[in-house]
Amino acid sequence: MSSAIEKAVEILNAGGVVGMPTETVYGLAARVDMPEGLNKIFSIKNRPFFDPLIVHVSDAEQAKFIVAEWSQITEHLSAAFWPGPLTLVLPKNSLVSDLITSGLSTVGVRCPRHQVAQELINKVGVPLAAPSANKFGRTSPTCSQHVRDEFGDEVFVLEGGSSEVGIESTILSVENHTLKILRPGVISVSEIESCLNKVGVNFDWHEKSQNSLSVSAPGMLKHHYMPNRPLVLVSEAHPERYLASQIDLQLSQLPHEVEGVSLIRPKAVRRIFELKLSEEPILAARELYSKLRLAAESGADVIVLVWPKHKRIGEWTAVWDRLSKAASLDLL
Ligand code: TXA
Ligand code: MG
């Protein structure tokens, strides 16, 4: 066992939290059976208790210890997509505390494929609850330095390189035969459908689910993933002076805070950072959060992203979900 993993195990076993790399984003992990560590997650993140945590397991066998039901659908989905960026929301059993689920009768379970996360969960021997390792409402971290920037020396972070996926897991609720996407991610509705169709298992989509942005999970607020400078979405390029005056005016009309997430406002809009993302959705997802952080640290007053309307659906659904929540203004 590497000495870093050993140290992380010690911290977790003593009721502490550690920064854990995963293939989606870095998490802030605590043992599911240690209320002290779970409480630290909420206090370090400034996270409200109504926002439930995802439990990370090493495999499907470990997941079975914490859920009340393991259906055919769950069996096939976990076999197809685990380890990987799919979180299944399933009926929980009594081993999972209300602190983790915000009092819900279900628990979000995910089996990460990052080798460091796998090793950590295996060595601790119990599942780890972990939200993304960022302050509540802010941009998720995709490398260890992002976690240190967020929490400083308060949190020991395991090194795991840059997160390969770059945005959080797809969250799918499985309730009997009804499926519901609670958060879009790189594992898409059509991949889930084709997996279940292939094995001939019956299922339905919750009526609103395929237009996944109309359904949301608890803790999924209007604003989320926000960088430390306002992100403004525009549908086409405009002359900089015109844009600056428009943004200035519209930012001044925003409230200071929405649902507990503060909207950062510059004194004036003088410098604009024009954000550019890959034309390839998988690559855009991978680079999204690190580019947002770099843009926020560039010294510019606002970040502007030209985002055409057609990039909101299909293979862009997950990236668009993050952008629309990270943006202070949408001038599309
Ligand atoms: O990729 C990921 O999922 C990352 C990495 C670290 O695993 N984790 C992550 O956790 O994104 P977090 O806490 O930032 O987002 C978890 C979201 C909650 O905000 C909530 O919307 C949803 O998962 N969630 C968790 N448990 C749930 C439940 N029982 N029912 C419905 N939604 C749930
Ligand atoms: Mg998060």
mmCIF file of C-alpha atoms and ligand atoms in Angstrom:
data_model
loop_
_atom_site.group_PDB
_atom_site.id
_atom_site.type_symbol
_atom_site.label_atom_id
_atom_site.label_comp_id
_atom_site.label_asym_id
_atom_site.label_seq_id
_atom_site.Cartn_x
_atom_site.Cartn_y
_atom_site.Cartn_z
ATOM 1 C CA MET A 1 0.000 0.000 0.000
ATOM 2 C CA SER A 2 1.406 3.417 -0.883
ATOM 3 C CA SER A 3 2.136 5.634 2.091
ATOM 4 C CA ALA A 4 -0.365 8.212 0.808
ATOM 5 C CA ILE A 5 -3.165 5.631 0.786
ATOM 6 C CA GLU A 6 -2.072 4.453 4.240
ATOM 7 C CA LYS A 7 -2.295 7.994 5.538
ATOM 8 C CA ALA A 8 -5.736 8.462 3.939
ATOM 9 C CA VAL A 9 -7.002 5.232 5.531
ATOM 10 C CA GLU A 10 -5.738 6.393 8.933
ATOM 11 C CA ILE A 11 -7.498 9.745 8.600
ATOM 12 C CA LEU A 12 -10.771 8.098 7.535
ATOM 13 C CA ASN A 13 -10.611 5.524 10.333
ATOM 14 C CA ALA A 14 -10.138 8.332 12.837
ATOM 15 C CA GLY A 15 -13.370 10.020 11.673
ATOM 16 C CA GLY A 16 -11.759 12.463 9.252
ATOM 17 C CA VAL A 17 -12.248 13.334 5.576
ATOM 18 C CA VAL A 18 -9.890 13.027 2.591
ATOM 19 C CA GLY A 19 -9.829 14.263 -0.997
ATOM 20 C CA MET A 20 -10.399 11.240 -3.235
ATOM 21 C CA PRO A 21 -9.731 11.220 -6.980
ATOM 22 C CA THR A 22 -12.425 9.650 -9.139
ATOM 23 C CA GLU A 23 -12.795 9.460 -12.917
ATOM 24 C CA THR A 24 -15.576 12.090 -12.834
ATOM 25 C CA VAL A 25 -14.442 14.728 -10.328
ATOM 26 C CA TYR A 26 -12.565 14.657 -6.997
ATOM 27 C CA GLY A 27 -14.690 13.782 -3.973
ATOM 28 C CA LEU A 28 -14.491 14.664 -0.274
ATOM 29 C CA ALA A 29 -14.776 11.252 1.354
ATOM 30 C CA ALA A 30 -15.734 9.950 4.808
ATOM 31 C CA ARG A 31 -16.635 6.478 6.083
ATOM 32 C CA VAL A 32 -20.394 5.842 5.862
ATOM 33 C CA ASP A 33 -20.367 4.500 9.426
ATOM 34 C CA MET A 34 -18.648 7.516 11.021
ATOM 35 C CA PRO A 35 -21.030 10.410 11.763
ATOM 36 C CA GLU A 36 -18.064 12.577 12.778
ATOM 37 C CA GLY A 37 -16.588 12.344 9.281
ATOM 38 C CA LEU A 38 -19.977 12.784 7.617
ATOM 39 C CA ASN A 39 -20.638 15.930 9.640
ATOM 40 C CA LYS A 40 -17.207 17.259 8.633
ATOM 41 C CA ILE A 41 -18.136 16.885 4.959
ATOM 42 C CA PHE A 42 -21.107 19.186 5.449
ATOM 43 C CA SER A 43 -19.251 21.735 7.563
ATOM 44 C CA ILE A 44 -16.104 21.942 5.376
ATOM 45 C CA LYS A 45 -18.223 22.328 2.224
ATOM 46 C CA ASN A 46 -20.819 24.652 3.809
ATOM 47 C CA ARG A 47 -23.276 22.151 2.416
ATOM 48 C CA PRO A 48 -26.916 22.218 3.552
ATOM 49 C CA PHE A 49 -28.184 18.994 5.141
ATOM 50 C CA PHE A 50 -31.026 18.701 2.611
ATOM 51 C CA ASP A 51 -28.497 17.734 -0.081
ATOM 52 C CA PRO A 52 -27.894 13.944 0.094
ATOM 53 C CA LEU A 53 -24.465 12.314 -0.379
ATOM 54 C CA ILE A 54 -23.511 9.610 -2.871
ATOM 55 C CA VAL A 55 -22.054 6.418 -1.376
ATOM 56 C CA HIS A 56 -19.023 4.965 -3.154
ATOM 57 C CA VAL A 57 -18.564 1.208 -3.190
ATOM 58 C CA SER A 58 -15.808 -1.056 -4.505
ATOM 59 C CA ASP A 59 -18.200 -3.350 -6.379
ATOM 60 C CA ALA A 60 -21.811 -4.533 -6.715
ATOM 61 C CA GLU A 61 -21.353 -7.003 -3.833
ATOM 62 C CA GLN A 62 -20.550 -4.158 -1.446
ATOM 63 C CA ALA A 63 -23.505 -2.141 -2.794
ATOM 64 C CA LYS A 64 -25.841 -4.991 -1.834
ATOM 65 C CA PHE A 65 -24.939 -4.459 1.845
ATOM 66 C CA ILE A 66 -26.468 -0.993 1.925
ATOM 67 C CA VAL A 67 -29.576 -1.304 -0.251
ATOM 68 C CA ALA A 68 -32.960 -2.856 0.502
ATOM 69 C CA GLU A 69 -33.557 -4.172 -3.014
ATOM 70 C CA TRP A 70 -31.410 -5.454 -5.857
ATOM 71 C CA SER A 71 -33.641 -5.840 -8.910
ATOM 72 C CA GLN A 72 -32.961 -7.325 -12.335
ATOM 73 C CA ILE A 73 -32.677 -3.804 -13.702
ATOM 74 C CA THR A 74 -30.097 -2.872 -11.074
ATOM 75 C CA GLU A 75 -28.185 -6.088 -11.719
ATOM 76 C CA HIS A 76 -27.949 -5.421 -15.467
ATOM 77 C CA LEU A 77 -27.100 -1.739 -15.159
ATOM 78 C CA SER A 78 -24.404 -2.299 -12.563
ATOM 79 C CA ALA A 79 -22.931 -5.154 -14.595
ATOM 80 C CA ALA A 80 -22.820 -2.964 -17.705
ATOM 81 C CA PHE A 81 -21.654 0.371 -16.293
ATOM 82 C CA TRP A 82 -19.741 -0.335 -13.061
ATOM 83 C CA PRO A 83 -17.095 0.537 -12.269
ATOM 84 C CA GLY A 84 -17.879 3.846 -14.002
ATOM 85 C CA PRO A 85 -19.713 7.175 -13.952
ATOM 86 C CA LEU A 86 -23.259 5.954 -13.193
ATOM 87 C CA THR A 87 -24.922 6.550 -9.808
ATOM 88 C CA LEU A 88 -27.973 4.406 -9.070
ATOM 89 C CA VAL A 89 -30.547 5.757 -6.613
ATOM 90 C CA LEU A 90 -31.977 2.681 -4.872
ATOM 91 C CA PRO A 91 -34.065 1.909 -1.757
ATOM 92 C CA LYS A 92 -31.678 2.048 1.227
ATOM 93 C CA ASN A 93 -31.415 -0.214 4.248
ATOM 94 C CA SER A 94 -30.851 0.729 7.893
ATOM 95 C CA LEU A 95 -27.043 0.739 7.602
ATOM 96 C CA VAL A 96 -27.300 4.043 5.748
ATOM 97 C CA SER A 97 -27.906 7.002 8.053
ATOM 98 C CA ASP A 98 -30.297 9.891 7.459
ATOM 99 C CA LEU A 99 -27.286 12.163 7.452
ATOM 100 C CA ILE A 100 -26.200 10.586 4.167
ATOM 101 C CA THR A 101 -29.619 10.539 2.506
ATOM 102 C CA SER A 102 -31.115 13.717 3.998
ATOM 103 C CA GLY A 103 -33.841 11.557 5.461
ATOM 104 C CA LEU A 104 -34.824 10.014 2.096
ATOM 105 C CA SER A 105 -35.639 6.307 1.885
ATOM 106 C CA THR A 106 -33.236 5.934 -1.049
ATOM 107 C CA VAL A 107 -29.466 6.099 -1.379
ATOM 108 C CA GLY A 108 -27.297 7.098 -4.337
ATOM 109 C CA VAL A 109 -24.708 4.353 -4.961
ATOM 110 C CA ARG A 110 -21.738 4.630 -7.269
ATOM 111 C CA CYS A 111 -18.768 2.394 -8.023
ATOM 112 C CA PRO A 112 -15.929 4.608 -9.270
ATOM 113 C CA ARG A 113 -13.444 3.163 -11.757
ATOM 114 C CA HIS A 114 -10.474 5.331 -10.731
ATOM 115 C CA GLN A 115 -7.814 2.997 -9.428
ATOM 116 C CA VAL A 116 -6.926 5.195 -6.409
ATOM 117 C CA ALA A 117 -10.593 5.399 -5.350
ATOM 118 C CA GLN A 118 -10.920 1.627 -5.747
ATOM 119 C CA GLU A 119 -7.811 1.022 -3.655
ATOM 120 C CA LEU A 120 -8.941 3.416 -0.953
ATOM 121 C CA ILE A 121 -12.426 1.887 -0.593
ATOM 122 C CA ASN A 122 -10.932 -1.601 -0.563
ATOM 123 C CA LYS A 123 -8.383 -0.766 2.106
ATOM 124 C CA VAL A 124 -10.909 0.962 4.359
ATOM 125 C CA GLY A 125 -13.256 -1.976 3.850
ATOM 126 C CA VAL A 126 -16.478 0.046 4.141
ATOM 127 C CA PRO A 127 -18.209 2.280 1.595
ATOM 128 C CA LEU A 128 -17.274 5.974 1.489
ATOM 129 C CA ALA A 129 -19.768 8.812 1.260
ATOM 130 C CA ALA A 130 -18.380 11.566 -0.952
ATOM 131 C CA PRO A 131 -19.764 14.681 -2.560
ATOM 132 C CA SER A 132 -17.654 16.643 -5.022
ATOM 133 C CA ALA A 133 -14.765 18.325 -3.165
ATOM 134 C CA ASN A 134 -15.789 21.957 -3.630
ATOM 135 C CA LYS A 135 -17.550 24.593 -1.540
ATOM 136 C CA PHE A 136 -21.313 24.335 -1.883
ATOM 137 C CA GLY A 137 -22.573 25.664 -5.229
ATOM 138 C CA ARG A 138 -19.100 26.124 -6.706
ATOM 139 C CA THR A 139 -17.122 24.531 -9.557
ATOM 140 C CA SER A 140 -16.199 20.882 -8.984
ATOM 141 C CA PRO A 141 -12.488 19.916 -8.797
ATOM 142 C CA THR A 142 -10.875 17.788 -11.508
ATOM 143 C CA CYS A 143 -7.329 17.637 -10.112
ATOM 144 C CA SER A 144 -5.730 17.526 -6.655
ATOM 145 C CA GLN A 145 -4.603 21.168 -6.858
ATOM 146 C CA HIS A 146 -8.241 22.276 -7.294
ATOM 147 C CA VAL A 147 -9.084 20.559 -3.990
ATOM 148 C CA ARG A 148 -6.149 22.262 -2.239
ATOM 149 C CA ASP A 149 -7.218 25.607 -3.732
ATOM 150 C CA GLU A 150 -10.680 24.989 -2.306
ATOM 151 C CA PHE A 151 -9.835 23.805 1.226
ATOM 152 C CA GLY A 152 -6.115 24.532 1.784
ATOM 153 C CA ASP A 153 -4.384 22.439 4.456
ATOM 154 C CA GLU A 154 -7.667 21.455 6.045
ATOM 155 C CA VAL A 155 -8.002 18.418 3.760
ATOM 156 C CA PHE A 156 -5.455 15.740 2.848
ATOM 157 C CA VAL A 157 -5.794 14.975 -0.879
ATOM 158 C CA LEU A 158 -4.759 11.781 -2.626
ATOM 159 C CA GLU A 159 -3.043 12.359 -5.971
ATOM 160 C CA GLY A 160 -4.907 10.858 -8.909
ATOM 161 C CA GLY A 161 -4.056 13.048 -11.899
ATOM 162 C CA SER A 162 -6.695 14.839 -13.955
ATOM 163 C CA SER A 163 -10.192 13.355 -13.870
ATOM 164 C CA GLU A 164 -10.789 11.624 -17.168
ATOM 165 C CA VAL A 165 -14.550 12.287 -17.460
ATOM 166 C CA GLY A 166 -14.467 15.779 -15.963
ATOM 167 C CA ILE A 167 -18.142 16.155 -14.977
ATOM 168 C CA GLU A 168 -20.144 14.334 -12.322
ATOM 169 C CA SER A 169 -21.758 10.937 -12.800
ATOM 170 C CA THR A 170 -25.128 10.374 -14.428
ATOM 171 C CA ILE A 171 -27.665 9.891 -11.616
ATOM 172 C CA LEU A 172 -30.426 7.394 -12.375
ATOM 173 C CA SER A 173 -33.260 6.594 -10.020
ATOM 174 C CA VAL A 174 -34.525 3.018 -10.228
ATOM 175 C CA GLU A 175 -37.941 2.574 -8.666
ATOM 176 C CA ASN A 176 -39.444 -0.814 -9.498
ATOM 177 C CA HIS A 177 -39.587 -0.687 -13.296
ATOM 178 C CA THR A 178 -39.492 3.081 -13.596
ATOM 179 C CA LEU A 179 -36.274 4.897 -14.418
ATOM 180 C CA LYS A 180 -35.635 8.585 -13.980
ATOM 181 C CA ILE A 181 -32.551 10.617 -14.878
ATOM 182 C CA LEU A 182 -31.891 12.938 -11.929
ATOM 183 C CA ARG A 183 -28.658 14.390 -13.304
ATOM 184 C CA PRO A 184 -27.388 13.925 -16.871
ATOM 185 C CA GLY A 185 -23.793 12.742 -17.330
ATOM 186 C CA VAL A 186 -21.625 11.048 -19.923
ATOM 187 C CA ILE A 187 -23.604 7.809 -19.625
ATOM 188 C CA SER A 188 -26.638 8.732 -21.703
ATOM 189 C CA VAL A 189 -30.313 7.761 -21.791
ATOM 190 C CA SER A 190 -29.741 5.849 -25.019
ATOM 191 C CA GLU A 191 -26.849 3.804 -23.583
ATOM 192 C CA ILE A 192 -29.005 2.876 -20.586
ATOM 193 C CA GLU A 193 -31.879 1.929 -22.873
ATOM 194 C CA SER A 194 -29.771 -0.170 -25.182
ATOM 195 C CA CYS A 195 -28.205 -2.013 -22.232
ATOM 196 C CA LEU A 196 -31.634 -3.026 -20.890
ATOM 197 C CA ASN A 197 -33.131 -3.731 -24.314
ATOM 198 C CA LYS A 198 -30.253 -6.065 -25.108
ATOM 199 C CA VAL A 199 -31.059 -8.256 -22.109
ATOM 200 C CA GLY A 200 -34.826 -7.957 -22.636
ATOM 201 C CA VAL A 201 -35.712 -6.453 -19.245
ATOM 202 C CA ASN A 202 -38.955 -4.431 -19.001
ATOM 203 C CA PHE A 203 -38.665 -0.833 -17.918
ATOM 204 C CA ASP A 204 -40.382 2.542 -18.343
ATOM 205 C CA TRP A 205 -39.080 6.053 -18.241
ATOM 206 C CA HIS A 206 -40.619 8.431 -15.764
ATOM 207 C CA GLU A 207 -42.731 10.715 -17.989
ATOM 208 C CA LYS A 208 -40.479 13.758 -17.806
ATOM 209 C CA SER A 209 -37.214 11.911 -17.665
ATOM 210 C CA GLN A 210 -36.155 11.933 -21.276
ATOM 211 C CA ASN A 211 -36.235 15.663 -21.274
ATOM 212 C CA SER A 212 -33.905 15.236 -18.342
ATOM 213 C CA LEU A 213 -33.467 18.899 -17.470
ATOM 214 C CA SER A 214 -37.075 19.136 -16.271
ATOM 215 C CA VAL A 215 -36.453 16.618 -13.484
ATOM 216 C CA SER A 216 -34.019 17.291 -10.701
ATOM 217 C CA ALA A 217 -32.626 15.620 -7.622
ATOM 218 C CA PRO A 218 -32.759 17.106 -4.124
ATOM 219 C CA GLY A 219 -29.893 19.524 -3.738
ATOM 220 C CA MET A 220 -29.939 20.306 -7.442
ATOM 221 C CA LEU A 221 -30.540 24.007 -7.255
ATOM 222 C CA LYS A 222 -30.926 26.649 -9.901
ATOM 223 C CA HIS A 223 -27.284 27.573 -9.470
ATOM 224 C CA HIS A 224 -24.459 25.105 -9.048
ATOM 225 C CA TYR A 225 -20.885 24.621 -10.289
ATOM 226 C CA MET A 226 -20.356 28.412 -10.260
ATOM 227 C CA PRO A 227 -16.884 29.831 -10.936
ATOM 228 C CA ASN A 228 -15.531 32.717 -8.837
ATOM 229 C CA ARG A 229 -16.183 35.187 -11.663
ATOM 230 C CA PRO A 230 -19.613 35.434 -13.319
ATOM 231 C CA LEU A 231 -20.096 33.199 -16.350
ATOM 232 C CA VAL A 232 -22.258 34.752 -19.069
ATOM 233 C CA LEU A 233 -23.678 32.697 -21.923
ATOM 234 C CA VAL A 234 -24.342 34.377 -25.276
ATOM 235 C CA SER A 235 -25.683 32.815 -28.474
ATOM 236 C CA GLU A 236 -23.390 34.749 -30.806
ATOM 237 C CA ALA A 237 -20.305 36.938 -30.660
ATOM 238 C CA HIS A 238 -20.849 40.680 -30.052
ATOM 239 C CA PRO A 239 -18.479 43.675 -30.032
ATOM 240 C CA GLU A 240 -16.760 43.731 -26.643
ATOM 241 C CA ARG A 241 -17.914 47.214 -25.599
ATOM 242 C CA TYR A 242 -21.549 46.435 -26.327
ATOM 243 C CA LEU A 243 -21.280 43.150 -24.453
ATOM 244 C CA ALA A 244 -19.570 44.768 -21.457
ATOM 245 C CA SER A 245 -22.319 47.379 -21.057
ATOM 246 C CA GLN A 246 -25.093 44.795 -21.438
ATOM 247 C CA ILE A 247 -23.482 42.483 -18.880
ATOM 248 C CA ASP A 248 -22.826 45.353 -16.479
ATOM 249 C CA LEU A 249 -26.460 46.379 -16.563
ATOM 250 C CA GLN A 250 -27.872 42.902 -16.227
ATOM 251 C CA LEU A 251 -25.490 41.765 -13.486
ATOM 252 C CA SER A 252 -26.431 44.803 -11.407
ATOM 253 C CA GLN A 253 -30.047 43.633 -11.455
ATOM 254 C CA LEU A 254 -29.287 40.178 -10.042
ATOM 255 C CA PRO A 255 -29.894 39.300 -6.384
ATOM 256 C CA HIS A 256 -26.811 38.751 -4.189
ATOM 257 C CA GLU A 257 -27.777 35.198 -3.489
ATOM 258 C CA VAL A 258 -30.022 32.505 -4.990
ATOM 259 C CA GLU A 259 -30.976 29.486 -2.833
ATOM 260 C CA GLY A 260 -27.941 29.972 -0.584
ATOM 261 C CA VAL A 261 -25.431 30.239 -3.458
ATOM 262 C CA SER A 262 -23.914 33.722 -3.708
ATOM 263 C CA LEU A 263 -23.719 35.365 -7.112
ATOM 264 C CA ILE A 264 -20.339 37.025 -7.442
ATOM 265 C CA ARG A 265 -20.462 40.502 -9.003
ATOM 266 C CA PRO A 266 -17.532 42.556 -10.289
ATOM 267 C CA LYS A 267 -17.443 46.308 -9.494
ATOM 268 C CA ALA A 268 -17.325 47.007 -13.220
ATOM 269 C CA VAL A 269 -17.057 44.954 -16.391
ATOM 270 C CA ARG A 270 -13.804 46.037 -17.988
ATOM 271 C CA ARG A 271 -12.065 42.818 -18.915
ATOM 272 C CA ILE A 272 -13.873 39.922 -20.528
ATOM 273 C CA PHE A 273 -12.386 36.427 -20.745
ATOM 274 C CA GLU A 274 -13.684 34.562 -23.742
ATOM 275 C CA LEU A 275 -13.981 30.893 -22.814
ATOM 276 C CA LYS A 276 -13.595 28.327 -25.569
ATOM 277 C CA LEU A 277 -14.504 24.651 -25.279
ATOM 278 C CA SER A 278 -13.841 21.705 -27.548
ATOM 279 C CA GLU A 279 -16.379 20.977 -30.308
ATOM 280 C CA GLU A 280 -16.355 17.380 -29.107
ATOM 281 C CA PRO A 281 -18.784 16.833 -26.156
ATOM 282 C CA ILE A 282 -16.603 14.259 -24.342
ATOM 283 C CA LEU A 283 -13.568 16.557 -24.541
ATOM 284 C CA ALA A 284 -15.637 19.618 -23.614
ATOM 285 C CA ALA A 285 -16.838 17.780 -20.483
ATOM 286 C CA ARG A 286 -13.283 16.780 -19.584
ATOM 287 C CA GLU A 287 -11.929 20.320 -19.771
ATOM 288 C CA LEU A 288 -14.989 22.269 -18.607
ATOM 289 C CA TYR A 289 -14.255 22.749 -14.892
ATOM 290 C CA SER A 290 -10.503 23.315 -15.201
ATOM 291 C CA LYS A 291 -11.105 25.901 -17.925
ATOM 292 C CA LEU A 292 -13.758 27.608 -15.802
ATOM 293 C CA ARG A 293 -11.295 27.793 -12.899
ATOM 294 C CA LEU A 294 -8.486 29.168 -15.109
ATOM 295 C CA ALA A 295 -10.852 31.741 -16.582
ATOM 296 C CA ALA A 296 -11.951 32.808 -13.096
ATOM 297 C CA GLU A 297 -8.313 33.272 -12.056
ATOM 298 C CA SER A 298 -7.324 35.177 -15.202
ATOM 299 C CA GLY A 299 -7.994 38.577 -13.665
ATOM 300 C CA ALA A 300 -10.928 39.213 -16.021
ATOM 301 C CA ASP A 301 -14.145 40.641 -14.555
ATOM 302 C CA VAL A 302 -16.455 38.207 -16.327
ATOM 303 C CA ILE A 303 -16.239 35.013 -18.376
ATOM 304 C CA VAL A 304 -18.179 34.926 -21.642
ATOM 305 C CA LEU A 305 -18.993 31.764 -23.552
ATOM 306 C CA VAL A 306 -20.603 31.800 -26.992
ATOM 307 C CA TRP A 307 -22.953 28.842 -26.915
ATOM 308 C CA PRO A 308 -25.222 28.098 -29.884
ATOM 309 C CA LYS A 309 -28.764 26.974 -29.142
ATOM 310 C CA HIS A 310 -28.436 23.593 -30.815
ATOM 311 C CA LYS A 311 -25.871 22.494 -28.196
ATOM 312 C CA ARG A 312 -28.434 21.872 -25.467
ATOM 313 C CA ILE A 313 -29.699 18.424 -26.301
ATOM 314 C CA GLY A 314 -28.493 14.999 -27.433
ATOM 315 C CA GLU A 315 -24.817 14.449 -26.765
ATOM 316 C CA TRP A 316 -24.506 17.978 -25.320
ATOM 317 C CA THR A 317 -27.190 17.451 -22.619
ATOM 318 C CA ALA A 318 -24.780 16.917 -19.701
ATOM 319 C CA VAL A 319 -22.394 19.762 -20.583
ATOM 320 C CA TRP A 320 -25.336 22.101 -21.169
ATOM 321 C CA ASP A 321 -26.828 21.118 -17.784
ATOM 322 C CA ARG A 322 -23.586 22.210 -16.037
ATOM 323 C CA LEU A 323 -23.193 25.395 -18.092
ATOM 324 C CA SER A 324 -26.769 26.525 -17.559
ATOM 325 C CA LYS A 325 -26.401 26.135 -13.783
ATOM 326 C CA ALA A 326 -22.890 27.640 -13.618
ATOM 327 C CA ALA A 327 -23.957 30.762 -15.525
ATOM 328 C CA SER A 328 -24.963 33.928 -13.696
ATOM 329 C CA LEU A 329 -26.518 35.289 -16.873
ATOM 330 C CA ASP A 330 -27.954 33.695 -19.919
ATOM 331 C CA LEU A 331 -28.126 36.194 -22.795
ATOM 332 C CA LEU A 332 -28.877 33.446 -25.304
HETATM 333 O O1 TXA B 1 -19.444 11.889 -10.044
HETATM 334 C C1 TXA B 1 -19.991 12.049 -8.968
HETATM 335 O O2 TXA B 1 -21.138 11.661 -8.758
HETATM 336 C C2 TXA B 1 -19.202 12.801 -7.877
HETATM 337 C C3 TXA B 1 -17.992 11.952 -7.483
HETATM 338 C C4 TXA B 1 -17.231 12.528 -6.315
HETATM 339 O O3 TXA B 1 -18.419 10.657 -7.216
HETATM 340 N N1 TXA B 1 -20.031 13.090 -6.760
HETATM 341 C C5 TXA B 1 -20.981 14.064 -6.764
HETATM 342 O O4 TXA B 1 -21.594 14.282 -5.540
HETATM 343 O O5 TXA B 1 -21.261 14.710 -7.751
HETATM 344 P P1 TXA B 1 -22.409 15.598 -5.202
HETATM 345 O O6 TXA B 1 -22.674 15.515 -3.755
HETATM 346 O O7 TXA B 1 -21.664 16.784 -5.657
HETATM 347 O O8 TXA B 1 -23.757 15.411 -5.945
HETATM 348 C C6 TXA B 1 -24.601 14.398 -5.493
HETATM 349 C C7 TXA B 1 -26.017 14.644 -5.844
HETATM 350 C C8 TXA B 1 -26.826 15.378 -4.786
HETATM 351 O O9 TXA B 1 -26.693 16.753 -4.891
HETATM 352 C C9 TXA B 1 -28.226 14.924 -5.109
HETATM 353 O O10 TXA B 1 -28.729 15.767 -6.094
HETATM 354 C C10 TXA B 1 -28.011 13.525 -5.676
HETATM 355 O O11 TXA B 1 -26.654 13.377 -5.882
HETATM 356 N N2 TXA B 1 -28.424 12.471 -4.739
HETATM 357 C C11 TXA B 1 -27.695 11.834 -3.806
HETATM 358 N N3 TXA B 1 -28.433 10.937 -3.127
HETATM 359 C C12 TXA B 1 -29.663 10.996 -3.653
HETATM 360 C C13 TXA B 1 -30.897 10.322 -3.380
HETATM 361 N N4 TXA B 1 -31.005 9.405 -2.429
HETATM 362 N N5 TXA B 1 -31.975 10.657 -4.109
HETATM 363 C C14 TXA B 1 -31.873 11.597 -5.083
HETATM 364 N N6 TXA B 1 -30.742 12.263 -5.388
HETATM 365 C C15 TXA B 1 -29.660 11.974 -4.677
HETATM 366 MG MG MG B 2 -21.245 18.625 -6.281
#
